[in-house]
XYZ file of C-alpha atoms in Angstrom:
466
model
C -5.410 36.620 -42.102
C -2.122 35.260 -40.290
C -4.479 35.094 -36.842
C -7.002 32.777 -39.104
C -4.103 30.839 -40.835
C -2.661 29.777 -37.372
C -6.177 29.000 -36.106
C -6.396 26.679 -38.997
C -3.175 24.837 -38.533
C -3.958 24.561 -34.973
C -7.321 22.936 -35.022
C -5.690 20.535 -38.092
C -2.624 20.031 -35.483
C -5.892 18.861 -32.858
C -7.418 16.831 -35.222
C -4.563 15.020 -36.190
C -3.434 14.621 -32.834
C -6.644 12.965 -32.157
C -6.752 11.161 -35.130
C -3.421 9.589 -34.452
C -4.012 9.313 -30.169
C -7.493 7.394 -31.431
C -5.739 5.109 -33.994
C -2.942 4.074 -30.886
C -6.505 3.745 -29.019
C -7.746 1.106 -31.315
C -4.122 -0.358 -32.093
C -4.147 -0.924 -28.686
C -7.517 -2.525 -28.347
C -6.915 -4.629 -31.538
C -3.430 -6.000 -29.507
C -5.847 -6.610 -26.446
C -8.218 -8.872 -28.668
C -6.470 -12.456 -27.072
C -7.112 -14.058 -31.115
C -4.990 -16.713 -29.709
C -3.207 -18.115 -26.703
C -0.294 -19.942 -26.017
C 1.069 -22.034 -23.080
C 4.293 -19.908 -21.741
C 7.026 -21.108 -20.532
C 10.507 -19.255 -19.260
C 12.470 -17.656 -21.461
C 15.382 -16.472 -19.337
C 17.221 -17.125 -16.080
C 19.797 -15.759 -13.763
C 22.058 -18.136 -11.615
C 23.345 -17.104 -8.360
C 25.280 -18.524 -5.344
C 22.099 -19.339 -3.511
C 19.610 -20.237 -6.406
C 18.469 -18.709 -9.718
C 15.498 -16.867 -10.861
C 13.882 -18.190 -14.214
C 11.521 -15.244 -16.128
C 9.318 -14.993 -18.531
C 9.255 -12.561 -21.315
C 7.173 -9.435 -19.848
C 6.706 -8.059 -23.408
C 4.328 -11.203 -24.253
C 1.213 -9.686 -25.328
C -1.625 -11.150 -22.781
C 0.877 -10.342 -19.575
C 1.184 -6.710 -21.619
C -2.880 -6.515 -21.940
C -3.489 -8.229 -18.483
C -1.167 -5.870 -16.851
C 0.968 -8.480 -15.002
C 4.387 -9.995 -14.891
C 6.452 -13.580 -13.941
C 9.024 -14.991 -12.327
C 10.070 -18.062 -10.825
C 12.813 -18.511 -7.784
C 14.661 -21.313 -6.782
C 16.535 -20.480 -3.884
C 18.516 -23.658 -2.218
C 19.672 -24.801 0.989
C 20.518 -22.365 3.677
C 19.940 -19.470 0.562
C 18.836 -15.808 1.421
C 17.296 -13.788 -1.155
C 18.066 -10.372 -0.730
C 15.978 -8.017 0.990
C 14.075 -5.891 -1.551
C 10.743 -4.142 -2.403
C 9.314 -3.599 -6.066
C 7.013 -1.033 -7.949
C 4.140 -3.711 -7.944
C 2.380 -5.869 -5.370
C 3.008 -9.339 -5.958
C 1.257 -12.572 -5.279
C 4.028 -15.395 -4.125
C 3.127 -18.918 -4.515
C 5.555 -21.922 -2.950
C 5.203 -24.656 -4.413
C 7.937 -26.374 -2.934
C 9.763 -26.845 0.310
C 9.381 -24.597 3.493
C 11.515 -21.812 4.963
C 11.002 -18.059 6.423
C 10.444 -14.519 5.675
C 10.226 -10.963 6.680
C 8.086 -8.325 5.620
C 9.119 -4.556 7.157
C 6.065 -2.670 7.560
C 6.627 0.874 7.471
C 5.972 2.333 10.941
C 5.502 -0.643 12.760
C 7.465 -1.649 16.099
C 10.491 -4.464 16.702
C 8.124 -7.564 18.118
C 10.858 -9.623 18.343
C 14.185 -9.606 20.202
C 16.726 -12.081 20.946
C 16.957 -13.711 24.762
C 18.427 -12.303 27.274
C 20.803 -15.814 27.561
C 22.018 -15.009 24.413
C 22.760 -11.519 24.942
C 26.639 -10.958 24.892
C 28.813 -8.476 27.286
C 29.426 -4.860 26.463
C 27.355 -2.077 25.293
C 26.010 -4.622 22.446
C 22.089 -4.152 22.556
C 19.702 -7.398 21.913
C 18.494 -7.831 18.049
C 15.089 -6.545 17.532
C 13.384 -7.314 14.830
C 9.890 -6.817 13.069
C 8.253 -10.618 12.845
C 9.797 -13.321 10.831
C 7.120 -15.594 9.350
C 7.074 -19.645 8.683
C 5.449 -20.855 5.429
C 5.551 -24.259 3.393
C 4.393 -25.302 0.483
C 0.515 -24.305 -0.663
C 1.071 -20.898 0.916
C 0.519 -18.062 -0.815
C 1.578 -14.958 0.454
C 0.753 -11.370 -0.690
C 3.493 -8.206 -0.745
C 2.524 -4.591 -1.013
C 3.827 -2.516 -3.240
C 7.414 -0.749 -1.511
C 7.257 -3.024 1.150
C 10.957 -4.554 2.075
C 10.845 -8.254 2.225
C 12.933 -11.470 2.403
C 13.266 -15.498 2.089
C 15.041 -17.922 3.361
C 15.237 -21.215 3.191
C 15.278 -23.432 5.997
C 14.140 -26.942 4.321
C 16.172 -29.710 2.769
C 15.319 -29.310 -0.468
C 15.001 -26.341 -2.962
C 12.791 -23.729 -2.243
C 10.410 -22.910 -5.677
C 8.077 -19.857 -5.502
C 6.125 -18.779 -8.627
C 5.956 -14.518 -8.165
C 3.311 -11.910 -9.980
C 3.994 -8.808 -10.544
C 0.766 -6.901 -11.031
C 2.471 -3.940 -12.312
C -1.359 -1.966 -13.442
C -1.925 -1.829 -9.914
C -3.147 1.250 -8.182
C -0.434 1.328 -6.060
C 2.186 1.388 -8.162
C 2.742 4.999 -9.271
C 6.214 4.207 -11.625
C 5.565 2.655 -15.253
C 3.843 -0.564 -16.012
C 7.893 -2.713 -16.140
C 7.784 -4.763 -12.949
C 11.241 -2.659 -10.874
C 12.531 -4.383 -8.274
C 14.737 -1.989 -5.684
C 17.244 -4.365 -3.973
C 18.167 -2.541 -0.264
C 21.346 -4.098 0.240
C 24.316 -6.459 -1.279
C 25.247 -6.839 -4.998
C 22.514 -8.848 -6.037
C 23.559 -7.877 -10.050
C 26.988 -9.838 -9.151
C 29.115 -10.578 -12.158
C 28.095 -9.274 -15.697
C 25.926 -11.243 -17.215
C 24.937 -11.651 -21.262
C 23.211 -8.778 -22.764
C 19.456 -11.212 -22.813
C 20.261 -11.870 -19.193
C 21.622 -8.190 -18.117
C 18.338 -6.448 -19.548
C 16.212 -8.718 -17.339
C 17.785 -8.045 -14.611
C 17.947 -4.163 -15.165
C 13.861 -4.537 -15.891
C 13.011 -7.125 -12.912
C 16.056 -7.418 -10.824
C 17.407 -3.714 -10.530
C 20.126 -3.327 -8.159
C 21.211 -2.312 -4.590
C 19.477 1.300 -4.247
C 22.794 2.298 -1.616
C 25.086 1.488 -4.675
C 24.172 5.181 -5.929
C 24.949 6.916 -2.471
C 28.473 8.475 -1.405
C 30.228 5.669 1.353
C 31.822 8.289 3.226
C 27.958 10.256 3.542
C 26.615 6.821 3.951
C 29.061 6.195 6.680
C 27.749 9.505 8.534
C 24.234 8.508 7.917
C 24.900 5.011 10.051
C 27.096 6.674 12.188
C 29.906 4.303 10.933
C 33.225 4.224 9.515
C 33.904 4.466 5.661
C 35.014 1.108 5.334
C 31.040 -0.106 6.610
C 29.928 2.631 4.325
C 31.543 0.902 1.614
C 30.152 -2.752 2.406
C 26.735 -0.606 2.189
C 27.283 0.484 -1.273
C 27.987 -3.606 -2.182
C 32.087 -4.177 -1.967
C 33.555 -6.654 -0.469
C 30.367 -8.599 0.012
C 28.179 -11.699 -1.782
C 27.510 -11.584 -5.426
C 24.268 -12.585 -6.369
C 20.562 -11.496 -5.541
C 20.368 -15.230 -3.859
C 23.381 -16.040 -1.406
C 24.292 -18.752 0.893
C 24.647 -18.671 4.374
C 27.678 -19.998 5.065
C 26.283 -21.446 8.627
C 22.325 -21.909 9.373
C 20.828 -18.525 9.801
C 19.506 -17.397 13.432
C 17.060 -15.073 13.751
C 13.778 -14.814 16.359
C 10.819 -16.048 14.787
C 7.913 -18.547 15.709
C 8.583 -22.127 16.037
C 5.548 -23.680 15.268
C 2.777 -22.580 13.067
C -0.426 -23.955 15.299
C -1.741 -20.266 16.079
C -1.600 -19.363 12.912
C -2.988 -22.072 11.058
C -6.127 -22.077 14.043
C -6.322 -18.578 13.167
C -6.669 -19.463 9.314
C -9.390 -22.012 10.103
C -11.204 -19.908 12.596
C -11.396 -17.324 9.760
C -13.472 -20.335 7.208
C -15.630 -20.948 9.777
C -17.324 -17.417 8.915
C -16.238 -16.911 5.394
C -19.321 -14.899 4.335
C -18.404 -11.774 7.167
C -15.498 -9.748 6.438
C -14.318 -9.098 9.410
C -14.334 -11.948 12.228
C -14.565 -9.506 15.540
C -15.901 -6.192 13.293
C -12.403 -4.785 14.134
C -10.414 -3.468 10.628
C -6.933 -5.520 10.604
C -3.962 -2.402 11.309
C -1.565 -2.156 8.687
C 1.329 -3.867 10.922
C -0.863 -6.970 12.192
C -2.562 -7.676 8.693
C -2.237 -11.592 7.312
C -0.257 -11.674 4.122
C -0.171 -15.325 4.508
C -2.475 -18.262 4.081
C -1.975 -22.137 2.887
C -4.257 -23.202 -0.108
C -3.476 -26.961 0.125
C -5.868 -27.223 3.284
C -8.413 -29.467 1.519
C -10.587 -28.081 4.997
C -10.916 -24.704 2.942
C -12.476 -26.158 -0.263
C -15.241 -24.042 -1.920
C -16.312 -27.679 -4.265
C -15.345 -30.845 -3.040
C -16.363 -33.954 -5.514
C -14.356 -37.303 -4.255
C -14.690 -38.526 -7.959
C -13.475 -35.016 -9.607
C -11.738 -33.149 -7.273
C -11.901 -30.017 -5.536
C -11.502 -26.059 -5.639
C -10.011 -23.647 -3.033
C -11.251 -19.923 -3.729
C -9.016 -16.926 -1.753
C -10.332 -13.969 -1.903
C -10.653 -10.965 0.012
C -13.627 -12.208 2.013
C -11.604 -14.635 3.166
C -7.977 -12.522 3.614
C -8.963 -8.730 3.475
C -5.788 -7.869 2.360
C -6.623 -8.730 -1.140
C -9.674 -5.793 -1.119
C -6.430 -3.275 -1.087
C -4.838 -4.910 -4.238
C -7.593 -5.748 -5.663
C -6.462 -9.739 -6.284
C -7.565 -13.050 -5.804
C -6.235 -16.677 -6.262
C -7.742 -20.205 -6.708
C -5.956 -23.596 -6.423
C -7.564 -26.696 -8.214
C -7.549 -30.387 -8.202
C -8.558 -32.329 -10.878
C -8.765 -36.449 -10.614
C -7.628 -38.291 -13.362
C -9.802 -37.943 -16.774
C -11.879 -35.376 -14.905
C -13.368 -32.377 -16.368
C -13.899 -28.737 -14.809
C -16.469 -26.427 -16.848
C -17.051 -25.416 -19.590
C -17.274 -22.036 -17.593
C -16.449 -18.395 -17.573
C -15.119 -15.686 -14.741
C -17.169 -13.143 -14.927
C -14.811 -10.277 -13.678
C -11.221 -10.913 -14.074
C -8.175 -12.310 -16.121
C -7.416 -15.756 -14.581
C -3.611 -16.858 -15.118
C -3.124 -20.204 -14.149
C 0.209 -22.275 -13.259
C 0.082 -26.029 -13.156
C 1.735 -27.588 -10.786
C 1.416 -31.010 -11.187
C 0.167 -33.545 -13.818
C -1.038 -31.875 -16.946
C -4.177 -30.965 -18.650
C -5.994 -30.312 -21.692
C -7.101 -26.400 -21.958
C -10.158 -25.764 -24.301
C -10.336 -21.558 -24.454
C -13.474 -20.061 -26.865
C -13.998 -16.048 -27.529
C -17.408 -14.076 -28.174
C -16.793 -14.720 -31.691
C -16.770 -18.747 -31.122
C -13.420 -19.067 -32.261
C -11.072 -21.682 -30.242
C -8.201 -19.528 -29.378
C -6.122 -22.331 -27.230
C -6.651 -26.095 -27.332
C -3.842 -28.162 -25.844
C -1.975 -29.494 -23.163
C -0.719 -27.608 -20.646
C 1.700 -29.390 -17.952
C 3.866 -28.305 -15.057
C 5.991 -25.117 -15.095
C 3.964 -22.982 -17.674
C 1.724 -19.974 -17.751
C -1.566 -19.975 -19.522
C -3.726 -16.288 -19.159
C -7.411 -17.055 -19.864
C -8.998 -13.807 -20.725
C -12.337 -12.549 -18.232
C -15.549 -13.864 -20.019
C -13.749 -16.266 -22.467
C -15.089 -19.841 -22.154
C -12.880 -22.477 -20.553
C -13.200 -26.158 -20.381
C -10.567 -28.307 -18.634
C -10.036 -31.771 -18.701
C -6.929 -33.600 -16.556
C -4.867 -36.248 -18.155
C -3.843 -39.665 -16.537
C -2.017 -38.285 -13.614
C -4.641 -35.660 -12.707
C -3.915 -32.426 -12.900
C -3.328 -29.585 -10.450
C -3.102 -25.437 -10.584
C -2.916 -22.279 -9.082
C -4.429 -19.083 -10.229
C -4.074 -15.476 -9.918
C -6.790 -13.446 -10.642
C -7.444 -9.782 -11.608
C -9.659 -8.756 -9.009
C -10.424 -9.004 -5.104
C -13.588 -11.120 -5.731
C -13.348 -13.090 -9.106
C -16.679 -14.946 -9.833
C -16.843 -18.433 -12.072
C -20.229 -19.047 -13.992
C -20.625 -22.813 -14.919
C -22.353 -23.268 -18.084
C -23.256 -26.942 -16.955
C -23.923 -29.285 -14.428
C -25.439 -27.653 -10.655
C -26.173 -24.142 -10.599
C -25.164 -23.496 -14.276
C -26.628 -21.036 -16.703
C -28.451 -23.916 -18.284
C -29.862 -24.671 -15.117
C -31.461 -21.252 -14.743
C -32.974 -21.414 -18.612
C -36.715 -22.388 -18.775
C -36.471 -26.010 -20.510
C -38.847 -24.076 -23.246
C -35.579 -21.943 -23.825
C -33.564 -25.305 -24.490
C -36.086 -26.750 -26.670
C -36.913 -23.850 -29.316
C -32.899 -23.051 -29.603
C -31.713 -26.432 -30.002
C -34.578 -27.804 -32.086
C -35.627 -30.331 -29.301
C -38.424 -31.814 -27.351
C -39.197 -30.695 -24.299
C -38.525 -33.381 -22.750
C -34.959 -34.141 -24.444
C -34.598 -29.899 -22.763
C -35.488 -31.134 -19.756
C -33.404 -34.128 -19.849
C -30.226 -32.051 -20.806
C -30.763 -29.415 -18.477
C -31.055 -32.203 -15.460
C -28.571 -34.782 -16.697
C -25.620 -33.469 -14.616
C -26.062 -32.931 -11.117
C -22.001 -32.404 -10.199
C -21.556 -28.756 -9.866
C -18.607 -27.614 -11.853
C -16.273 -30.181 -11.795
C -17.639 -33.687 -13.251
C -16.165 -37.059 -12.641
C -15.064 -38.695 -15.940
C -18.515 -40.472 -17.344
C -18.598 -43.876 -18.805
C -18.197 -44.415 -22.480
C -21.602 -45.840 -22.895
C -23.356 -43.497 -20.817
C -21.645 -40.826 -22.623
C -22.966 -42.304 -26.552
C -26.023 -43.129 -25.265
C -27.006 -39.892 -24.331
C -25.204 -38.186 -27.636
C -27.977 -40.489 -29.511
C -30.411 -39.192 -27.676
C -29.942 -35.943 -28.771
C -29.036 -36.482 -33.141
């Protein structure tokens, strides 16, 4: 009786487990349903010596449900941010000024080393170093998940990078909270207000040798204590972004010509994934490449604009993380779309000028209409319908995308949907004749992105069709 009583309560303690594990399910699924949208701006920064970081709230639903994360840097004259790795690989966009960077492959060799003219007496060896990178703005460079890296900037203005976190990554084996794992300094500096201090716990994290012993430290480096102590963050910078106090010197290419001739050598055969049939090796793969090289454009209208795709046919890297990016130029009045991505959450980031976003779901419901302008976030969801159209100073973006290879579908103009429907298709639906069919499914031969039409043109043809 007590063996049948406990069998019982056990299957009911199943039951209701799954009852409650499938309710989270569809609670979950429910919070995943992207009813409505919303241009997103910053809600929070962090000032340092060097610059400040400016974030957005990673609890927002549709980052939550697209499994990604924001952050903005503006790191000034002569400023150094911190060398550092995270729990997520991230996409970095500059979109302004120019400057340098490191990226520390694990395993790979020292490249670079300083001259032998500069090379001072006593047993002091030359600096060796893994390769220091130039970029500028347009670039967009890709990080690995746990792979140290660095900025610095060089220019003569501010330095502004736009970062994603894709924290549902494979890679990243922690929680889905973007961690970033500071190797040196005191990047958390002085306290800051409790808003502040939790963002920087969640994206900024700390120096990791802050938790070590100095004097074991000290043995580790074969130094004294007092170096052990500058390792754990005393007597040292505040601030995840500090200034150089004179311009920093390190080895590193002068000129970018190789690379670039590399980048457009690599266009030239976009459709083969490997140029030579070689694979890249983990220590010479390109994390780098500029997407302001009109050159590169995937659509080029002079009246509309034009489209640069990235993806990982073009920079293999981005098969690994499974990623992609676009950047977009839109004239002034022009329209791109209506359209849909087939495969992937697109989250775009204007960058100049300002547009108005049209977003539609499977139910036909208009879940964002309005203007989105510099300096904010908008996450269109895959399939949902898009339909962009710039304002007077034109409009231009940059998107990340949720996977290696993301795919648009017009539903107008060249090589739409409506273009692959019989004209018969057309006519029965919309209650037309076949020739009105055939004249809508011809009347735009732009592909994608359509110069702004005539006001005449435009009623004439709406007549046509009452």
């Amino acid at each position: 009786m007590a063996f049948k009583l406990s069998l019982i309560f056990f299957t009911s303690f199943l039951l209701l487990h799954s009852c409650i594990a499938r309710r989270n399910d569809l609670q979950e699924q429910q919070e995943c349903n992207f009813d409505r949208l919303s241009a997103l701006q910053p809600t929070s920064s962090v000032e340092a010596e060097g610059g400040r970081t400016e974030f957005w709230n990673p609890n927002n639903k549709e980052f939550r449900c697209a499994g990604v994360a924001f952050l903005k840097h503006t790191i000034r004259r002569k400023g150094l941010f911190l060398p550092s790795y995270t729990n997520s690989v991230l996409m970095v966009f500059v979109e302004q000024g120019r400057g340098f960077y490191g990226a520390v492959m694990p395993g790979c060799p020292e490249t670079f080393q300083s001259p032998q003219a500069q090379e001072q007496s006593g047993d002091r060896p030359r600096d060796r170093h893994q390769r220091v990178h130039n970029f500028k703005k347009g670039d967009l460079l890709v990080i690995p998940t746990g792979v140290a890296h660095w900025m610095y900037n060089n220019g003569d203005q501010d330095l502004q990078v736009v970062v994603m976190f894709d924290t549902t990554n494979r890679a990243n084996q922690l929680d889905n909270i973007p961690q970033r794992f500071f190797i040196l300094g005191n990047p958390q500096g002085k306290q800051q207000g409790q808003q502040e201090q939790q963002l920087i716990q969640q994206f900024q994290g700390d120096s990791i040798l802050k938790g070590f012993d100095a004097e074991t430290l000290a043995q580790a480096f074969k130094m004294n204590r007092d170096m052990g102590s500058k390792l754990k963050g005393k007597n040292v910078k505040e601030g995840h972004i500090i200034t150089v106090e004179k311009e920093l010197q390190v080895e590193r290419p002068e000129r970018q010509q190789q690379e670039e001739h590399s980048q457009q050598g690599e266009g030239e055969g976009q459709g083969k994934e490997h140029g030579n049939g070689l694979e890249e090796t983990s220590c010479s793969v390109r994390i780098r490449v500029n997407l302001d090289n009109i050159d590169r454009a995937d659509i080029f209208n002079p009246q509309a604009g034009h489209l640069i795709s990235l993806n990982s046919h073009h920079l293999p890297i981005l098969r690994d993380v499974q990623l992609s990016a676009e950047r977009g130029h839109l004239r002034k009045n022009a329209i791109m779309g209506p359209f849909w991505v087939l495969n992937a959450h697109s989250i775009m980031y204007p960058t100049d000028g300002e547009a108005r976003i049209q977003v539609v779901n499977n139910q036909g419901k208009q879940v964002f209409d309005g203007r989105v302008e510099k300096g904010q976030l908008i996450l269109v969801p895959q399939n949902f319908a898009v339909l962009i159209q710039a304002g007077n100073e034109g409009f231009r973006w940059v998107a990340f995308k949720t996977n290696d290879n993301a795919m648009i579908t017009p539903i107008a103009g060249r090589a739409s949907v409506f273009r692959g429907l019989p004209a018969s298709i057309l006519a029965n639906i919309l209650q037309i004749s076949e020739e009105e069919a055939s004249n809508l499914k011809y009347s735009n031969a732009e592909t994608i992105m359509f110069a702004p039409q005539q006001r005449s043109q435009a009623d004439k043809f709406t007549r046509m069709l009452i």
